Amino acid sequence: MNQPNHSSTRRRTILRAALLTPVTVMTVPHLASCAPTNDQQAPDRPEASPSRAVSSTARGKVLLAYFSRPGENYYYGDRTTLKIGNTEVLARKIRDLIGCGLYRIEPTDPYPESYDATVNRNVREQNADARPAIQGALPNLDGYDTVLLGSPIWNVRAPMIMTTFTEQLDFTGKSVAPFTTHAMSGLGTTARDYAASCRGATFADGLAVQGEEVDQANRDISTWLHRIGLKGS
């Protein structure tokens, strides 16, 4: 499993989500992780009907949809066990800044607690171009202007369940912006993948945050939200 260089992986990066960005393929599968914090609590249940929350931003109503995995995660070449997945930590920070609707993507068949078992399952799903089933009803995008799509980056791309989600919805007239947590792959192939699966969408810049440093990402999050028109200065 390729390990990130510590001097470079300690930098959080905000990356531009240009369509069809070339991506260097990793030769060994990899999952992103986040640094543990002392104040992490058990995750909330997903909000199946996110329309109650409205963001008063330049882009109107905003829906934040994300997938996150707790359990054993990668951590600076080692492993750590998280009660709250790194992407959920990032999603909560974004929600707190813009007051958006929130939808948590939950797999019908949960991913294993084990890091290595999750790596193996993800490789099988990528190789099979699988569409893992989602638990519960999908959100209604009617009335939303912007959709933020959050996920970890596993083996250079978002987990296949994100494609399950995006292929089943109509994004016509919506602006889509990805955000990711990662060990070394940034936004991965999200720009390419969402361009293919988000029917009718236009796309805004994405945000990529190194998993181990997600708790220190407030300034990067605020800068990104301002740049894509979702937060004032």
Coordinates of C-alpha atoms in Angstrom, one line a residue, residues 34-144:
C34 CA -8.9 11.3 9.6
A35 CA -7.2 12.2 12.8
P36 CA -9.0 11.3 16.0
T37 CA -10.2 14.0 18.3
N38 CA -11.0 13.9 22.0
D39 CA -14.4 15.5 21.6
Q40 CA -15.8 13.2 18.9
Q41 CA -19.3 11.8 19.7
A42 CA -21.4 9.0 18.2
P43 CA -22.7 10.0 14.8
D44 CA -26.2 11.3 14.3
R45 CA -28.7 9.3 12.4
P46 CA -29.0 10.4 8.7
E47 CA -31.6 13.0 7.8
A48 CA -33.8 11.3 5.2
S49 CA -35.8 14.5 4.5
P50 CA -33.2 17.3 4.3
S51 CA -35.6 19.9 2.9
R52 CA -36.1 21.5 6.4
A53 CA -32.8 23.4 6.3
V54 CA -32.2 26.3 4.0
S55 CA -29.0 28.2 3.2
S56 CA -29.4 31.9 2.6
T57 CA -26.6 32.2 0.2
A58 CA -26.0 33.6 -3.3
R59 CA -26.9 30.2 -4.7
G60 CA -30.1 29.7 -2.9
K61 CA -31.0 26.4 -1.1
V62 CA -28.1 24.0 -0.6
L63 CA -28.2 20.3 0.0
L64 CA -25.1 18.5 1.3
A65 CA -25.1 14.8 0.6
Y66 CA -22.2 12.7 2.0
F67 CA -20.9 9.2 2.6
S68 CA -18.6 8.6 5.5
R69 CA -17.1 5.5 7.1
P70 CA -16.1 5.2 10.8
G71 CA -14.1 2.4 12.2
E72 CA -10.4 1.5 11.6
N73 CA -8.8 4.0 9.3
Y74 CA -5.5 5.0 7.8
Y75 CA -3.5 7.5 9.9
Y76 CA 0.0 8.7 8.8
G77 CA 1.1 5.2 7.8
D78 CA -0.5 3.6 10.8
R79 CA -4.1 2.8 11.8
T80 CA -6.6 4.5 14.2
T81 CA -10.2 3.7 15.1
L82 CA -12.7 6.5 14.6
K83 CA -16.2 6.9 16.1
I84 CA -17.0 9.5 13.4
G85 CA -15.6 9.2 9.9
N86 CA -13.4 12.0 8.6
T87 CA -15.9 13.0 5.8
E88 CA -18.7 13.4 8.4
V89 CA -16.5 15.7 10.5
L90 CA -15.9 17.8 7.4
A91 CA -19.6 17.7 6.4
R92 CA -20.6 18.9 9.8
K93 CA -18.2 21.8 9.6
I94 CA -19.6 22.9 6.3
R95 CA -23.2 22.6 7.5
D96 CA -22.4 24.7 10.6
L97 CA -21.1 27.5 8.3
I98 CA -23.9 27.6 5.8
G99 CA -26.9 26.0 7.4
C100 CA -27.6 23.6 4.5
G101 CA -29.8 20.6 4.2
L102 CA -28.0 17.4 5.1
Y103 CA -28.4 13.9 3.7
R104 CA -26.2 11.0 4.9
I105 CA -25.7 8.2 2.4
E106 CA -26.0 4.9 4.2
P107 CA -25.1 1.6 2.6
T108 CA -27.7 -1.2 2.9
D109 CA -24.7 -3.5 3.5
P110 CA -22.4 -1.6 5.9
Y111 CA -18.7 -1.5 5.2
P112 CA -16.5 -3.6 7.6
E113 CA -15.0 -2.2 10.7
S114 CA -11.6 -3.5 9.5
Y115 CA -9.5 -1.2 7.3
D116 CA -8.1 -4.1 5.2
A117 CA -11.5 -5.7 4.7
T118 CA -12.9 -2.4 3.5
V119 CA -9.9 -2.0 1.1
N120 CA -10.6 -5.4 -0.3
R121 CA -14.4 -4.8 -0.7
N122 CA -13.7 -1.5 -2.4
V123 CA -11.4 -3.1 -4.9
R124 CA -14.0 -5.7 -5.8
E125 CA -16.7 -3.0 -6.2
Q126 CA -14.4 -0.9 -8.4
N127 CA -13.4 -3.8 -10.6
A128 CA -17.0 -4.9 -11.0
D129 CA -18.3 -1.3 -11.6
A130 CA -20.7 -2.1 -8.8
R131 CA -23.6 0.0 -7.5
P132 CA -23.9 -0.7 -3.7
A133 CA -27.4 -0.3 -2.5
I134 CA -28.4 2.7 -0.4
Q135 CA -30.5 2.4 2.7
G136 CA -33.7 4.4 2.9
A137 CA -35.3 7.0 0.5
L138 CA -33.2 9.3 -1.6
P139 CA -33.6 13.0 -1.2
N140 CA -35.8 15.2 -3.4
L141 CA -33.7 17.7 -5.2
D142 CA -36.6 19.9 -6.1
G143 CA -36.0 23.5 -4.9
Y144 CA -32.3 23.0 -4.3

